């Protein structure tokens, strides 16, 4: 199978939104009047972000999901993406499920594959996504990292910590019952980009980021960009895990569950802030997007981040030394 057969078979699909898709020197995108183009790239490298024998269908899903997650964090509507792919060989047993996983998620979000590049080399998947956000010449509705203000509430979507726990279990650190392992492995291999929530939070959230490297680290970027600090309530953090409960408690110490939630990474949830008088609007955005959202803390004017108990005393834990992927 030659390069062009490969592209035609696995990646060339009719486009509806774009003016021109795969096949020419450039793709042509239509951007709605009154919108800005939002652009983001993410690369997945074999051996670094996934194991060489990773399930290709899940990998196709994840490669696009992590990119859609960036659009979600900005409140952008997905439009299209390009795929730059380095492959050791043109193996149909890998390409078919990879393109199936990739294009299924693309279709779910009406985000079209419009171009890319294909070359022989160590497996490497680089996607660039394009989305749009309403804007005028004076202002944009995009959610940014820089908008958090003292007094704002701090929220996260969905569940946190499961992807990290899955990674540790797959490396043999924990022996999880099969049902639990399936739950956390799904979170690691097939994350759900929170696109609908990001859109619903336009005009509601003051700042947002997607949690890819761990809540504390990513929240730190919001705090730096906004020039503020935050306190996070320790109570209830472990209930943010999808696999929470007695079965998990029997295997993994709660301290470690907390560390997974705070510093785990690979969750692709949204962390965002909103003014305290917008709680109803946040609840409405969560309902409209059918996405669970939890208030976990507050923004303050003192720089830095504190994890506190119900009395306001600082809680310490092993998450400080919790290094992403070691
Ligand atoms: P060029 O040499 O002009 O860069 P290529 O020969 O690399 O173009 O690619 C031919 C067409 O196929 C282009 O439209 C390109 O965008 C598209 N393409 C190449 N690789 C991929 C891919 N992995 N996925 C989707 N489209 C691709
Ligand atoms: Mg090329």
Tab-separated table of C-alpha atoms and ligand atoms in Angstrom:
chain	number	residue	atom	x	y	z
A	1	UNK	CA	0.000	0.000	0.000
A	2	UNK	CA	1.510	3.328	-1.080
A	3	UNK	CA	1.251	6.628	0.787
A	4	UNK	CA	-1.623	7.922	-1.335
A	5	UNK	CA	-3.614	4.679	-1.196
A	6	UNK	CA	-3.177	4.741	2.557
A	7	UNK	CA	-4.474	8.307	2.835
A	8	UNK	CA	-7.380	7.608	0.487
A	9	UNK	CA	-8.398	4.440	2.284
A	10	UNK	CA	-8.089	5.457	5.910
A	11	UNK	CA	-8.208	9.231	6.122
A	12	UNK	CA	-9.894	10.781	3.105
A	13	UNK	CA	-13.555	11.376	3.857
A	14	UNK	CA	-16.158	13.685	2.275
A	15	UNK	CA	-16.383	17.039	4.057
A	16	UNK	CA	-19.548	19.023	4.723
A	17	UNK	CA	-18.440	21.901	6.919
A	18	UNK	CA	-15.086	22.604	5.326
A	19	UNK	CA	-14.924	24.133	1.840
A	20	UNK	CA	-12.150	21.708	0.844
A	21	UNK	CA	-10.783	18.614	2.571
A	22	UNK	CA	-8.039	16.058	1.904
A	23	UNK	CA	-6.537	15.997	-1.586
A	24	UNK	CA	-5.142	19.411	-2.447
A	25	UNK	CA	-2.159	21.366	-1.173
A	26	UNK	CA	-4.268	23.123	1.457
A	27	UNK	CA	-7.599	22.488	3.086
A	28	UNK	CA	-10.018	25.415	3.086
A	29	UNK	CA	-12.099	26.126	6.183
A	30	UNK	CA	-15.178	28.256	6.540
A	31	UNK	CA	-15.226	30.320	9.728
A	32	UNK	CA	-18.597	31.740	10.735
A	33	UNK	CA	-18.903	35.533	10.515
A	34	UNK	CA	-18.271	37.140	13.902
A	35	UNK	CA	-15.958	34.346	15.046
A	36	UNK	CA	-12.291	33.891	15.780
A	37	UNK	CA	-10.409	30.743	14.779
A	38	UNK	CA	-9.131	28.741	17.801
A	39	UNK	CA	-6.122	26.526	16.993
A	40	UNK	CA	-4.316	23.931	19.083
A	41	UNK	CA	-1.856	21.052	18.492
A	42	UNK	CA	-1.001	18.001	20.559
A	43	UNK	CA	1.458	15.263	19.795
A	44	UNK	CA	1.360	11.672	21.047
A	45	UNK	CA	4.708	9.908	20.915
A	46	UNK	CA	5.098	6.139	21.160
A	47	UNK	CA	6.965	5.130	24.298
A	48	UNK	CA	6.329	8.521	25.858
A	49	UNK	CA	2.541	8.969	25.816
A	50	UNK	CA	1.510	5.402	25.065
A	51	UNK	CA	3.048	1.941	24.779
A	52	UNK	CA	3.959	0.743	21.261
A	53	UNK	CA	1.410	-2.085	21.542
A	54	UNK	CA	-1.432	0.223	22.672
A	55	UNK	CA	-4.865	-0.594	21.253
A	56	UNK	CA	-4.965	1.375	17.965
A	57	UNK	CA	-8.693	2.157	18.143
A	58	UNK	CA	-8.366	3.688	21.605
A	59	UNK	CA	-5.270	5.538	20.425
A	60	UNK	CA	-7.177	7.071	17.511
A	61	UNK	CA	-9.831	8.218	19.951
A	62	UNK	CA	-7.351	9.593	22.448
A	63	UNK	CA	-5.222	11.437	19.886
A	64	UNK	CA	-8.226	13.515	18.868
A	65	UNK	CA	-9.765	13.667	22.354
A	66	UNK	CA	-6.757	15.422	23.885
A	67	UNK	CA	-6.948	18.032	21.130
A	68	UNK	CA	-10.709	18.526	21.433
A	69	UNK	CA	-10.123	18.970	25.147
A	70	UNK	CA	-8.061	22.097	24.402
A	71	UNK	CA	-10.890	23.524	22.308
A	72	UNK	CA	-13.278	22.697	25.163
A	73	UNK	CA	-11.097	24.583	27.630
A	74	UNK	CA	-11.372	27.673	25.418
A	75	UNK	CA	-15.111	27.311	24.862
A	76	UNK	CA	-14.519	26.788	21.137
A	77	UNK	CA	-16.806	24.897	18.768
A	78	UNK	CA	-14.775	22.228	16.912
A	79	UNK	CA	-14.624	22.622	13.108
A	80	UNK	CA	-11.822	20.543	11.638
A	81	UNK	CA	-8.460	18.925	12.259
A	82	UNK	CA	-5.315	17.828	10.495
A	83	UNK	CA	-3.343	14.670	11.195
A	84	UNK	CA	0.433	14.393	10.849
A	85	UNK	CA	1.359	10.764	11.185
A	86	UNK	CA	4.712	8.975	11.290
A	87	UNK	CA	4.283	5.209	10.906
A	88	UNK	CA	6.888	2.427	11.093
A	89	UNK	CA	4.964	0.578	8.350
A	90	UNK	CA	1.629	0.673	6.512
A	91	UNK	CA	-0.074	-2.046	8.554
A	92	UNK	CA	-3.818	-2.362	7.805
A	93	UNK	CA	-4.307	-4.154	11.135
A	94	UNK	CA	-3.181	-0.994	12.867
A	95	UNK	CA	-4.477	1.633	10.441
A	96	UNK	CA	-8.054	0.355	10.179
A	97	UNK	CA	-8.895	0.432	13.902
A	98	UNK	CA	-6.861	3.624	14.411
A	99	UNK	CA	-8.831	5.488	11.773
A	100	UNK	CA	-12.090	3.982	13.087
A	101	UNK	CA	-11.446	5.261	16.628
A	102	UNK	CA	-10.284	8.619	15.350
A	103	UNK	CA	-13.113	9.235	12.890
A	104	UNK	CA	-15.839	7.988	15.260
A	105	UNK	CA	-14.943	10.684	17.797
A	106	UNK	CA	-14.561	13.211	14.979
A	107	UNK	CA	-18.071	12.457	13.807
A	108	UNK	CA	-19.472	12.749	17.327
A	109	UNK	CA	-18.189	16.315	17.429
A	110	UNK	CA	-18.811	17.148	13.780
A	111	UNK	CA	-15.087	17.881	13.488
A	112	UNK	CA	-13.735	16.991	10.052
A	113	UNK	CA	-10.353	15.570	9.073
A	114	UNK	CA	-9.290	17.961	6.321
A	115	UNK	CA	-5.613	17.206	5.756
A	116	UNK	CA	-2.306	16.177	7.203
A	117	UNK	CA	0.971	14.542	6.388
A	118	UNK	CA	2.061	10.915	6.320
A	119	UNK	CA	5.613	9.710	6.601
A	120	UNK	CA	7.558	6.588	7.514
A	121	UNK	CA	9.216	6.704	10.938
A	122	UNK	CA	8.779	5.832	14.622
A	123	UNK	CA	5.067	5.979	15.521
A	124	UNK	CA	4.109	9.581	16.229
A	125	UNK	CA	0.671	11.170	16.027
A	126	UNK	CA	0.338	14.917	15.799
A	127	UNK	CA	-3.080	16.528	15.469
A	128	UNK	CA	-3.961	20.178	15.013
A	129	UNK	CA	-7.551	21.152	15.717
A	130	UNK	CA	-9.408	24.205	14.520
A	131	UNK	CA	-12.463	25.607	16.254
A	132	UNK	CA	-14.364	28.853	16.414
A	133	UNK	CA	-15.386	31.268	19.142
A	134	UNK	CA	-17.707	34.286	18.823
A	135	UNK	CA	-15.776	37.535	19.004
A	136	UNK	CA	-15.955	41.182	18.078
A	137	UNK	CA	-13.014	43.385	17.190
A	138	UNK	CA	-13.024	44.483	20.840
A	139	UNK	CA	-13.502	41.225	22.723
A	140	UNK	CA	-13.655	37.452	22.468
A	141	UNK	CA	-15.905	34.965	24.222
A	142	UNK	CA	-13.011	32.508	24.458
A	143	UNK	CA	-12.369	31.151	27.955
A	144	UNK	CA	-8.815	31.993	28.977
A	145	UNK	CA	-6.492	31.062	31.807
A	146	UNK	CA	-6.113	34.671	32.818
A	147	UNK	CA	-9.611	35.576	33.976
A	148	UNK	CA	-9.801	34.186	37.549
A	149	UNK	CA	-10.511	36.800	40.246
A	150	UNK	CA	-10.321	36.702	44.067
A	151	UNK	CA	-13.630	35.458	45.458
A	152	UNK	CA	-14.395	33.264	42.431
A	153	UNK	CA	-15.448	29.671	43.029
A	154	UNK	CA	-13.257	26.878	41.699
A	155	UNK	CA	-14.844	23.901	39.901
A	156	UNK	CA	-13.890	20.710	38.128
A	157	UNK	CA	-15.935	18.604	35.727
A	158	UNK	CA	-16.457	14.851	35.789
A	159	UNK	CA	-13.990	12.614	37.588
A	160	UNK	CA	-10.299	12.978	38.398
A	161	UNK	CA	-7.490	10.602	39.342
A	162	UNK	CA	-8.679	7.465	37.584
A	163	UNK	CA	-6.296	7.720	34.638
A	164	UNK	CA	-3.314	7.918	36.966
A	165	UNK	CA	-4.540	4.983	39.012
A	166	UNK	CA	-4.981	2.986	35.802
A	167	UNK	CA	-1.418	3.720	34.772
A	168	UNK	CA	-0.132	2.594	38.167
A	169	UNK	CA	-2.271	-0.559	38.074
A	170	UNK	CA	-1.053	-1.412	34.564
A	171	UNK	CA	2.506	-0.991	35.819
A	172	UNK	CA	1.761	-3.448	38.631
A	173	UNK	CA	1.714	-1.041	41.566
A	174	UNK	CA	-1.835	-2.063	42.539
A	175	UNK	CA	-3.932	-5.123	41.904
A	176	UNK	CA	-7.428	-3.834	41.225
A	177	UNK	CA	-10.524	-6.028	40.930
A	178	UNK	CA	-11.375	-6.461	37.200
A	179	UNK	CA	-14.435	-4.181	37.254
A	180	UNK	CA	-12.468	-1.356	38.872
A	181	UNK	CA	-9.570	-1.831	36.492
A	182	UNK	CA	-11.969	-1.617	33.539
A	183	UNK	CA	-13.413	1.650	34.886
A	184	UNK	CA	-10.071	3.354	35.370
A	185	UNK	CA	-8.527	1.948	32.178
A	186	UNK	CA	-11.395	3.422	30.158
A	187	UNK	CA	-10.631	6.812	31.681
A	188	UNK	CA	-6.957	6.470	30.730
A	189	UNK	CA	-7.426	5.134	27.211
A	190	UNK	CA	-10.629	6.836	26.111
A	191	UNK	CA	-11.006	10.209	27.798
A	192	UNK	CA	-14.124	12.279	27.145
A	193	UNK	CA	-13.383	15.796	25.911
A	194	UNK	CA	-15.782	18.208	27.660
A	195	UNK	CA	-16.674	20.170	24.560
A	196	UNK	CA	-20.351	20.742	25.385
A	197	UNK	CA	-19.484	22.001	28.856
A	198	UNK	CA	-16.853	24.387	27.478
A	199	UNK	CA	-19.439	25.856	25.102
A	200	UNK	CA	-22.033	26.173	27.878
A	201	UNK	CA	-19.516	27.958	30.108
A	202	UNK	CA	-18.963	30.825	27.666
A	203	UNK	CA	-20.073	33.966	29.434
A	204	UNK	CA	-20.238	32.067	32.741
A	205	UNK	CA	-16.712	30.895	33.633
A	206	UNK	CA	-14.107	33.554	34.351
A	207	UNK	CA	-11.179	31.231	33.499
A	208	UNK	CA	-10.718	27.642	32.363
A	209	UNK	CA	-8.080	25.023	31.565
A	210	UNK	CA	-8.207	21.347	30.710
A	211	UNK	CA	-6.584	18.990	33.200
A	212	UNK	CA	-3.946	17.054	31.285
A	213	UNK	CA	-0.946	17.152	33.623
A	214	UNK	CA	-2.754	16.970	36.968
A	215	UNK	CA	-5.127	19.349	38.733
A	216	UNK	CA	-2.560	21.151	40.898
A	217	UNK	CA	-0.139	21.709	38.052
A	218	UNK	CA	-2.741	22.846	35.560
A	219	UNK	CA	-4.561	24.995	38.083
A	220	UNK	CA	-1.179	26.572	38.801
A	221	UNK	CA	-1.156	27.843	35.200
A	222	UNK	CA	-4.525	29.525	35.756
A	223	UNK	CA	-3.330	31.106	38.995
A	224	UNK	CA	-0.122	32.368	37.388
A	225	UNK	CA	-1.923	33.760	34.363
A	226	UNK	CA	-4.563	35.420	36.555
A	227	UNK	CA	-2.220	36.651	39.290
A	228	UNK	CA	-4.265	35.010	42.055
A	229	UNK	CA	-4.083	32.072	44.484
A	230	UNK	CA	-6.458	29.269	45.425
A	231	UNK	CA	-7.556	27.068	48.277
A	232	UNK	CA	-8.924	23.592	47.618
A	233	UNK	CA	-11.101	21.712	50.092
A	234	UNK	CA	-9.523	18.346	50.937
A	235	UNK	CA	-12.824	16.910	52.138
A	236	UNK	CA	-14.580	15.013	49.399
A	237	UNK	CA	-11.639	15.037	46.976
A	238	UNK	CA	-11.466	11.228	46.912
A	239	UNK	CA	-15.120	11.115	45.870
A	240	UNK	CA	-14.060	12.753	42.596
A	241	UNK	CA	-12.732	9.402	41.382
A	242	UNK	CA	-14.998	7.385	39.093
A	243	UNK	CA	-13.862	4.227	40.868
A	244	UNK	CA	-14.488	5.618	44.394
A	245	UNK	CA	-15.908	3.487	47.180
A	246	UNK	CA	-15.324	0.584	49.535
A	247	UNK	CA	-13.803	-1.705	46.905
A	248	UNK	CA	-11.176	0.916	46.085
A	249	UNK	CA	-10.606	1.762	49.772
A	250	UNK	CA	-9.790	-1.897	50.397
A	251	UNK	CA	-6.898	-1.771	47.914
A	252	UNK	CA	-5.592	1.796	47.680
A	253	UNK	CA	-5.009	4.031	50.744
A	254	UNK	CA	-7.159	7.173	50.771
A	255	UNK	CA	-4.047	9.352	50.990
A	256	UNK	CA	-2.941	7.923	47.687
A	257	UNK	CA	-6.389	8.331	46.122
A	258	UNK	CA	-6.196	11.991	47.085
A	259	UNK	CA	-2.783	12.275	45.449
A	260	UNK	CA	-4.196	10.756	42.239
A	261	UNK	CA	-7.033	13.286	42.216
A	262	UNK	CA	-4.802	16.281	42.911
A	263	UNK	CA	-1.780	15.424	40.811
A	264	UNK	CA	-2.639	12.451	38.597
A	265	UNK	CA	-3.012	13.822	35.098
A	266	UNK	CA	-4.421	12.486	31.810
A	267	UNK	CA	-7.971	13.193	32.989
A	268	UNK	CA	-8.968	15.731	30.310
A	269	UNK	CA	-11.596	17.285	32.539
A	270	UNK	CA	-12.098	21.042	32.780
A	271	UNK	CA	-10.995	23.056	35.793
A	272	UNK	CA	-12.658	26.467	35.791
A	273	UNK	CA	-13.564	29.448	37.910
A	274	UNK	CA	-16.724	31.544	38.085
A	275	UNK	CA	-17.890	34.467	40.196
A	276	UNK	CA	-19.637	33.338	43.388
A	277	UNK	CA	-22.884	34.973	42.221
A	278	UNK	CA	-22.924	32.747	39.109
A	279	UNK	CA	-23.545	29.439	40.881
A	280	UNK	CA	-26.954	29.043	39.261
A	281	UNK	CA	-25.488	29.754	35.836
A	282	UNK	CA	-22.755	27.136	36.409
A	283	UNK	CA	-25.389	24.600	37.457
A	284	UNK	CA	-27.393	25.446	34.325
A	285	UNK	CA	-24.306	24.998	32.110
A	286	UNK	CA	-23.615	21.618	33.733
A	287	UNK	CA	-27.228	20.549	33.191
A	288	UNK	CA	-27.362	21.847	29.610
A	289	UNK	CA	-24.217	19.901	28.729
A	290	UNK	CA	-25.157	16.845	30.827
A	291	UNK	CA	-21.749	17.070	32.496
A	292	UNK	CA	-21.255	16.649	36.245
A	293	UNK	CA	-19.534	19.641	37.810
A	294	UNK	CA	-18.233	19.984	41.368
A	295	UNK	CA	-17.214	23.048	43.352
A	296	UNK	CA	-13.910	22.231	45.040
A	297	UNK	CA	-12.500	25.505	46.299
A	298	UNK	CA	-12.041	29.235	46.008
A	299	UNK	CA	-9.806	31.786	44.389
A	300	UNK	CA	-8.038	34.225	46.720
A	301	UNK	CA	-5.705	37.161	46.330
A	302	UNK	CA	-2.717	35.530	48.079
A	303	UNK	CA	-0.579	33.787	45.433
A	304	UNK	CA	-0.043	30.037	45.695
A	305	UNK	CA	-2.223	27.065	46.328
A	306	UNK	CA	-3.358	25.520	49.571
A	307	UNK	CA	-5.260	22.329	50.260
A	308	UNK	CA	-7.331	22.937	53.399
A	309	UNK	CA	-9.647	21.003	55.710
A	310	UNK	CA	-13.120	22.106	56.808
A	311	UNK	CA	-11.581	24.261	59.559
A	312	UNK	CA	-9.358	26.065	57.095
A	313	UNK	CA	-6.126	24.406	58.249
A	314	UNK	CA	-3.583	23.434	55.603
A	315	UNK	CA	-3.452	19.741	54.740
A	316	UNK	CA	-0.216	18.218	53.484
A	317	UNK	CA	0.180	15.043	51.458
A	318	UNK	CA	2.437	13.094	49.154
A	319	UNK	CA	1.119	14.814	46.026
A	320	UNK	CA	3.904	17.412	46.201
A	321	UNK	CA	6.418	14.759	45.182
A	322	UNK	CA	4.021	13.105	42.779
A	323	UNK	CA	5.793	13.388	39.456
A	324	UNK	CA	3.854	12.996	36.224
A	325	UNK	CA	4.909	9.616	34.729
A	326	UNK	CA	7.919	9.563	37.050
B	1	LIG	P1	1.856	17.842	0.066
B	1	LIG	O1	3.018	17.075	-0.480
B	1	LIG	O2	1.325	18.889	-0.848
B	1	LIG	O3	2.086	18.308	1.465
B	1	LIG	P2	0.841	15.277	0.552
B	1	LIG	O4	1.227	14.537	-0.664
B	1	LIG	O5	1.659	15.140	1.769
B	1	LIG	O6	0.646	16.797	0.175
B	1	LIG	O7	-0.657	14.877	0.958
B	1	LIG	C1	-1.666	14.766	-0.040
B	1	LIG	C2	-2.977	15.154	0.568
B	1	LIG	O8	-3.300	14.245	1.596
B	1	LIG	C3	-2.983	16.538	1.200
B	1	LIG	O9	-4.268	17.108	0.997
B	1	LIG	C4	-2.769	16.249	2.662
B	1	LIG	O10	-3.353	17.251	3.464
B	1	LIG	C5	-3.466	14.903	2.820
B	1	LIG	N1	-2.908	14.065	3.871
B	1	LIG	C6	-1.671	13.557	3.988
B	1	LIG	N2	-1.530	12.785	5.067
B	1	LIG	C7	-2.734	12.789	5.678
B	1	LIG	C8	-3.255	12.184	6.849
B	1	LIG	N3	-2.495	11.403	7.640
B	1	LIG	N4	-4.532	12.433	7.174
B	1	LIG	C9	-5.296	13.219	6.419
B	1	LIG	N5	-4.882	13.812	5.296
B	1	LIG	C10	-3.618	13.595	4.921
B	2	LIG	MG1	3.316	16.373	2.505
